[in-house]
JSON list of C-alpha atoms in Angstrom, two decimals:
[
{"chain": "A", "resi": 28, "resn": "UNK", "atom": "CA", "xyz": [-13.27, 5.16, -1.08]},
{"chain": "A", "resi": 29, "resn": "UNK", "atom": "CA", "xyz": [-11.05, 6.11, -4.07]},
{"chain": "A", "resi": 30, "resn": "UNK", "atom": "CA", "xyz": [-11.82, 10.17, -3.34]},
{"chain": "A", "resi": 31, "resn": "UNK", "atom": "CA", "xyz": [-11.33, 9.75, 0.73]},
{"chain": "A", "resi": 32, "resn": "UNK", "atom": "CA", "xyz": [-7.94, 7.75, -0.47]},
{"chain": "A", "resi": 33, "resn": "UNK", "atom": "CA", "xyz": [-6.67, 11.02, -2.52]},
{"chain": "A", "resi": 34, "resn": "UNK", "atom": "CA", "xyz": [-8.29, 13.40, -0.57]},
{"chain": "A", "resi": 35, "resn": "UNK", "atom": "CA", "xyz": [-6.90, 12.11, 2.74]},
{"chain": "A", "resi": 36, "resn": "UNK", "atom": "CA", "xyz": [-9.77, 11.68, 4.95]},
{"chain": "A", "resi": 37, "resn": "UNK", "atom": "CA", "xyz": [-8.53, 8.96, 7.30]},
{"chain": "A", "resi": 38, "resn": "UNK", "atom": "CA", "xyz": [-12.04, 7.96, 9.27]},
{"chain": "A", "resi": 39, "resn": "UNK", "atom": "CA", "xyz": [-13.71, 7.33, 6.00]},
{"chain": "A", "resi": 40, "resn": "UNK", "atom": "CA", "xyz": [-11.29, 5.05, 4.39]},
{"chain": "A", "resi": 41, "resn": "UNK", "atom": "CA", "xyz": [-10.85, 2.99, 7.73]},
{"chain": "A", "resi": 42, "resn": "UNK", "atom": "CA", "xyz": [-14.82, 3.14, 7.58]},
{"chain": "A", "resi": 43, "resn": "UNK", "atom": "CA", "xyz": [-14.56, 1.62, 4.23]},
{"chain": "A", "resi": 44, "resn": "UNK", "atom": "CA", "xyz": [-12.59, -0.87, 4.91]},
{"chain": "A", "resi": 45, "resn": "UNK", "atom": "CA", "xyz": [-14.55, -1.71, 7.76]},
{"chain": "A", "resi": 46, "resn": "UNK", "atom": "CA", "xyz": [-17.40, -2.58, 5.85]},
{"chain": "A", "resi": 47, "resn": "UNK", "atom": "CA", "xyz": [-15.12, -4.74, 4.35]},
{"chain": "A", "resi": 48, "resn": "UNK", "atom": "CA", "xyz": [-14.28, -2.69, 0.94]},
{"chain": "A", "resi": 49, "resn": "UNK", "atom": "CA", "xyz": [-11.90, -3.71, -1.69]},
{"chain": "A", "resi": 50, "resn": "UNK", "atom": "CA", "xyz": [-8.64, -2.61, -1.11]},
{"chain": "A", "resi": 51, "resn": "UNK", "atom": "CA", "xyz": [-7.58, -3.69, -4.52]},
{"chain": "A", "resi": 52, "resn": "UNK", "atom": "CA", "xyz": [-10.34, -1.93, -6.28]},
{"chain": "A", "resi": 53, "resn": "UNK", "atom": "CA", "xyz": [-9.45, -0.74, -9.77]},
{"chain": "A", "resi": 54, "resn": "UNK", "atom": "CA", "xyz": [-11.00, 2.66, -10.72]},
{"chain": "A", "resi": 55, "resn": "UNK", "atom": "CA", "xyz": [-11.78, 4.30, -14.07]},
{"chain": "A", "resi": 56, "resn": "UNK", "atom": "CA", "xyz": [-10.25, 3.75, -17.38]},
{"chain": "A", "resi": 57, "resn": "UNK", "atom": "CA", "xyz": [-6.73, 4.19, -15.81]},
{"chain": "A", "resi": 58, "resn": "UNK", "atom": "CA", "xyz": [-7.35, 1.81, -13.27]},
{"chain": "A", "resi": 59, "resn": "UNK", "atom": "CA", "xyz": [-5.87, 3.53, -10.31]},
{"chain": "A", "resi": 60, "resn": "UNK", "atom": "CA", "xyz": [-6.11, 1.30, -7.47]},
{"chain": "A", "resi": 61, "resn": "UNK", "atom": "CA", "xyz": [-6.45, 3.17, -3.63]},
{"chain": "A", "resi": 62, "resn": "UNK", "atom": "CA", "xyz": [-3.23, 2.61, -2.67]},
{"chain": "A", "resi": 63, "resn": "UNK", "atom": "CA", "xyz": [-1.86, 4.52, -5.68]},
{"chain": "A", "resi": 64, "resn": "UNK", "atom": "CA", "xyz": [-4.47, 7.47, -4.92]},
{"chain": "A", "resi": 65, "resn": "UNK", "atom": "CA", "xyz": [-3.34, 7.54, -1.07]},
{"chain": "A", "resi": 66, "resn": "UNK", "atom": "CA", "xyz": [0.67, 7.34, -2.55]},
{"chain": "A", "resi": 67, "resn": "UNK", "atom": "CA", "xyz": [-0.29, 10.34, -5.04]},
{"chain": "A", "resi": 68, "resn": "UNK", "atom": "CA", "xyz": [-1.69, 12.52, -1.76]},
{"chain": "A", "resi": 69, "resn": "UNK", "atom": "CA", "xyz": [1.27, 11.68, -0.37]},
{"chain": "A", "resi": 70, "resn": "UNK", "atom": "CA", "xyz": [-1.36, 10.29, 2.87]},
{"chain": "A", "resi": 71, "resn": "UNK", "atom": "CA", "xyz": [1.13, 7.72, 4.78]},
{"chain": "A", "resi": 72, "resn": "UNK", "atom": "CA", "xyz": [-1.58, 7.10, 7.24]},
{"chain": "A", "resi": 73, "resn": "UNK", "atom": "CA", "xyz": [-4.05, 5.96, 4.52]},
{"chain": "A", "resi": 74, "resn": "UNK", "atom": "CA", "xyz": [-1.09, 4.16, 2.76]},
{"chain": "A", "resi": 75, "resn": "UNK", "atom": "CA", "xyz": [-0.21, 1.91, 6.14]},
{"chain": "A", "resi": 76, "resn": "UNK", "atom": "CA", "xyz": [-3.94, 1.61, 6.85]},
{"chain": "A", "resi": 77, "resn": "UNK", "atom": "CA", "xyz": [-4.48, -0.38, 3.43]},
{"chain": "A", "resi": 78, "resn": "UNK", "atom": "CA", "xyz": [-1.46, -2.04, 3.56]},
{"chain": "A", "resi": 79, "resn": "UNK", "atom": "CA", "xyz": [-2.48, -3.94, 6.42]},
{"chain": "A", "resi": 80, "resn": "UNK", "atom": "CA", "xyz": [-6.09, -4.36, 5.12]},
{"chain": "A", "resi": 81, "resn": "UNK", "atom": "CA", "xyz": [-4.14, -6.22, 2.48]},
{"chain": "A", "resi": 82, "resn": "UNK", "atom": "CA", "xyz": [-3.65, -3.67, -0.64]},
{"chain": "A", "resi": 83, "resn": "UNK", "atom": "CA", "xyz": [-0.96, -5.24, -3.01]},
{"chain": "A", "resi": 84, "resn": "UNK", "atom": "CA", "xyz": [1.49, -2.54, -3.55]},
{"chain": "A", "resi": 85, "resn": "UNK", "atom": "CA", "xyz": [2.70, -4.65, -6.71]},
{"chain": "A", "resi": 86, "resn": "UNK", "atom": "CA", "xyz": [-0.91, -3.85, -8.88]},
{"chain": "A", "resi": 87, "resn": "UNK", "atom": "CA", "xyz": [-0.30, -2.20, -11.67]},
{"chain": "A", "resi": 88, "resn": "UNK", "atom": "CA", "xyz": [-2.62, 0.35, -13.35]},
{"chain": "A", "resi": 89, "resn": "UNK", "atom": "CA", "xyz": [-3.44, 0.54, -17.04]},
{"chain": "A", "resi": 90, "resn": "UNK", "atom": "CA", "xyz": [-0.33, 1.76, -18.49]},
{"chain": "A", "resi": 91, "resn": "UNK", "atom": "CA", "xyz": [1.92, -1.06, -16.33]},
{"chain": "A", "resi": 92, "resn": "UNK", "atom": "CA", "xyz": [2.59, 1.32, -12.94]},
{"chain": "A", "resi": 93, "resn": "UNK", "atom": "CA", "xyz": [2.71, 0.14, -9.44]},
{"chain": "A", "resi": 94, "resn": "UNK", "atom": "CA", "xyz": [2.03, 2.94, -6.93]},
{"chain": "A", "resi": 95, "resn": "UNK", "atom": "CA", "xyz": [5.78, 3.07, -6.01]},
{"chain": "A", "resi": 96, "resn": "UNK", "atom": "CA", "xyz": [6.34, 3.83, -9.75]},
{"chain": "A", "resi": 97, "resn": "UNK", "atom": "CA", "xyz": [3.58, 6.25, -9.80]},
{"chain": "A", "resi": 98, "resn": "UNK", "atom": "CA", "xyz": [5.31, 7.79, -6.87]},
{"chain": "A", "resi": 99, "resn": "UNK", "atom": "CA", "xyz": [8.68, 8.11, -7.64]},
{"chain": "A", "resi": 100, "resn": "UNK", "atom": "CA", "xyz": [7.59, 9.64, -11.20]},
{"chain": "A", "resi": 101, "resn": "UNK", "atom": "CA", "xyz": [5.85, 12.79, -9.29]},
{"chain": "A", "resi": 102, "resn": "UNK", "atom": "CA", "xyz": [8.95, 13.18, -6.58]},
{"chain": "A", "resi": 103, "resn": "UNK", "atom": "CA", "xyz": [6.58, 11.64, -3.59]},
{"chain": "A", "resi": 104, "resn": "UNK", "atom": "CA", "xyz": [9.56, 10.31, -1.17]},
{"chain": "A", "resi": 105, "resn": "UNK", "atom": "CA", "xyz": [7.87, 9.47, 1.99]},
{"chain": "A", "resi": 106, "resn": "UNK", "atom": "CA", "xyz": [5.28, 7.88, 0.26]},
{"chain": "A", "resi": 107, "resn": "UNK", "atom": "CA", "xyz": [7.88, 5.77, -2.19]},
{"chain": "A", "resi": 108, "resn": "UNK", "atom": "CA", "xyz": [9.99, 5.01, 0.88]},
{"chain": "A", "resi": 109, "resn": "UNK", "atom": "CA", "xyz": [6.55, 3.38, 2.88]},
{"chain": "A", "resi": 110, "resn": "UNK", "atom": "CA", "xyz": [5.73, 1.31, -0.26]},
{"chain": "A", "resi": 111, "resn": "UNK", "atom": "CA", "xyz": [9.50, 0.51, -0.86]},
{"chain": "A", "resi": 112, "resn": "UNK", "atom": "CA", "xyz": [10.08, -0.73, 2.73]},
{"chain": "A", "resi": 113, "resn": "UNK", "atom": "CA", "xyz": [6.46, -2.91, 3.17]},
{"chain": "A", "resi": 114, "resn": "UNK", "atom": "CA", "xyz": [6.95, -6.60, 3.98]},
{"chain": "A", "resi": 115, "resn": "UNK", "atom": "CA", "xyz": [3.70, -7.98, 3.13]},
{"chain": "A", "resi": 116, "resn": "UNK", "atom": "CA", "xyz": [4.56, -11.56, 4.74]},
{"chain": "A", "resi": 117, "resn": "UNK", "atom": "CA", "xyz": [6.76, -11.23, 7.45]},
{"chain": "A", "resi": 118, "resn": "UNK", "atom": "CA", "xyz": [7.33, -15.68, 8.08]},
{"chain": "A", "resi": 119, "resn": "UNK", "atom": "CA", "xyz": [10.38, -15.26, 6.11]},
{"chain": "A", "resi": 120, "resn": "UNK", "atom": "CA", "xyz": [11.75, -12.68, 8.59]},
{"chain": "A", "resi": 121, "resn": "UNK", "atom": "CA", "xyz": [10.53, -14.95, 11.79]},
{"chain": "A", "resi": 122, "resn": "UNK", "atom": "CA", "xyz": [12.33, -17.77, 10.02]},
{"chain": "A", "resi": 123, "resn": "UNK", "atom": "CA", "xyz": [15.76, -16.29, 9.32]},
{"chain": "A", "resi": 124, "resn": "UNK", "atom": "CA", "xyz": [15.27, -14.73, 12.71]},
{"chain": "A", "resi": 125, "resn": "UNK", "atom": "CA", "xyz": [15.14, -18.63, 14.33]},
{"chain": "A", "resi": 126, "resn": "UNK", "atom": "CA", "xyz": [17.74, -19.63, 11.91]},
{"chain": "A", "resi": 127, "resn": "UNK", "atom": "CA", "xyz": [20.16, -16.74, 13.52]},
{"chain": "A", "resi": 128, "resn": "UNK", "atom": "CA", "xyz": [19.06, -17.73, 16.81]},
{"chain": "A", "resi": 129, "resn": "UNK", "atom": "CA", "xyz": [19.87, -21.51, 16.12]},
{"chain": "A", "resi": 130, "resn": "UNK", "atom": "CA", "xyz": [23.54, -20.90, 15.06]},
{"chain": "A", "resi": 131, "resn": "UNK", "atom": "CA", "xyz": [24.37, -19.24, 18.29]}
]
């Protein structure tokens, strides 16, 4: 999965993580997760896709680096922004959402 994730091949990584693969997989000595390797393409598809088969954008690899770190070290901006602006539990949002709602 960790080649398809850099590499950018879309069917294969949802294929992966059909079969239920670990999208929190550490790989090699530097412990790269896939998120970071889809962030380093600069693949937004792949990104989103493990996202929401639950990748934790807050791992860090063996040196200390999330994959937003990783990204804004090698000037990749869409990918930053994606990992910058994921809400990985969105009940806080419903619940100021109903809190706005009630004032009104």
């Amino acid at each position: 999965m960790m080649e398809a994730c850099f590499k950018g091949n879309l069917d294969l990584v949802r294929l992966f993580l059909s079969y239920d693969c670990d999208a929190n997989e550490k790989y090699g000595d530097d412990q790269y997760t896939p998120l970071m390797l889809a962030a380093l393409g600069g693949h937004a598809e792949i990104m989103v896709s493990l996202l929401e088969a639950g990748a934790d954008p807050n791992a860090k690899n063996r040196i200390g680096k999330t994959a937003a770190m990783l990204c804004g070290f090698v000037g990749m901006k869409e990918s930053h922004r994606i990992l910058n602006c994921w809400i990985m539990d969105s009940k806080f949002i419903d619940e100021l959402v109903l809190q706005e709602n009630w004032t009104r």
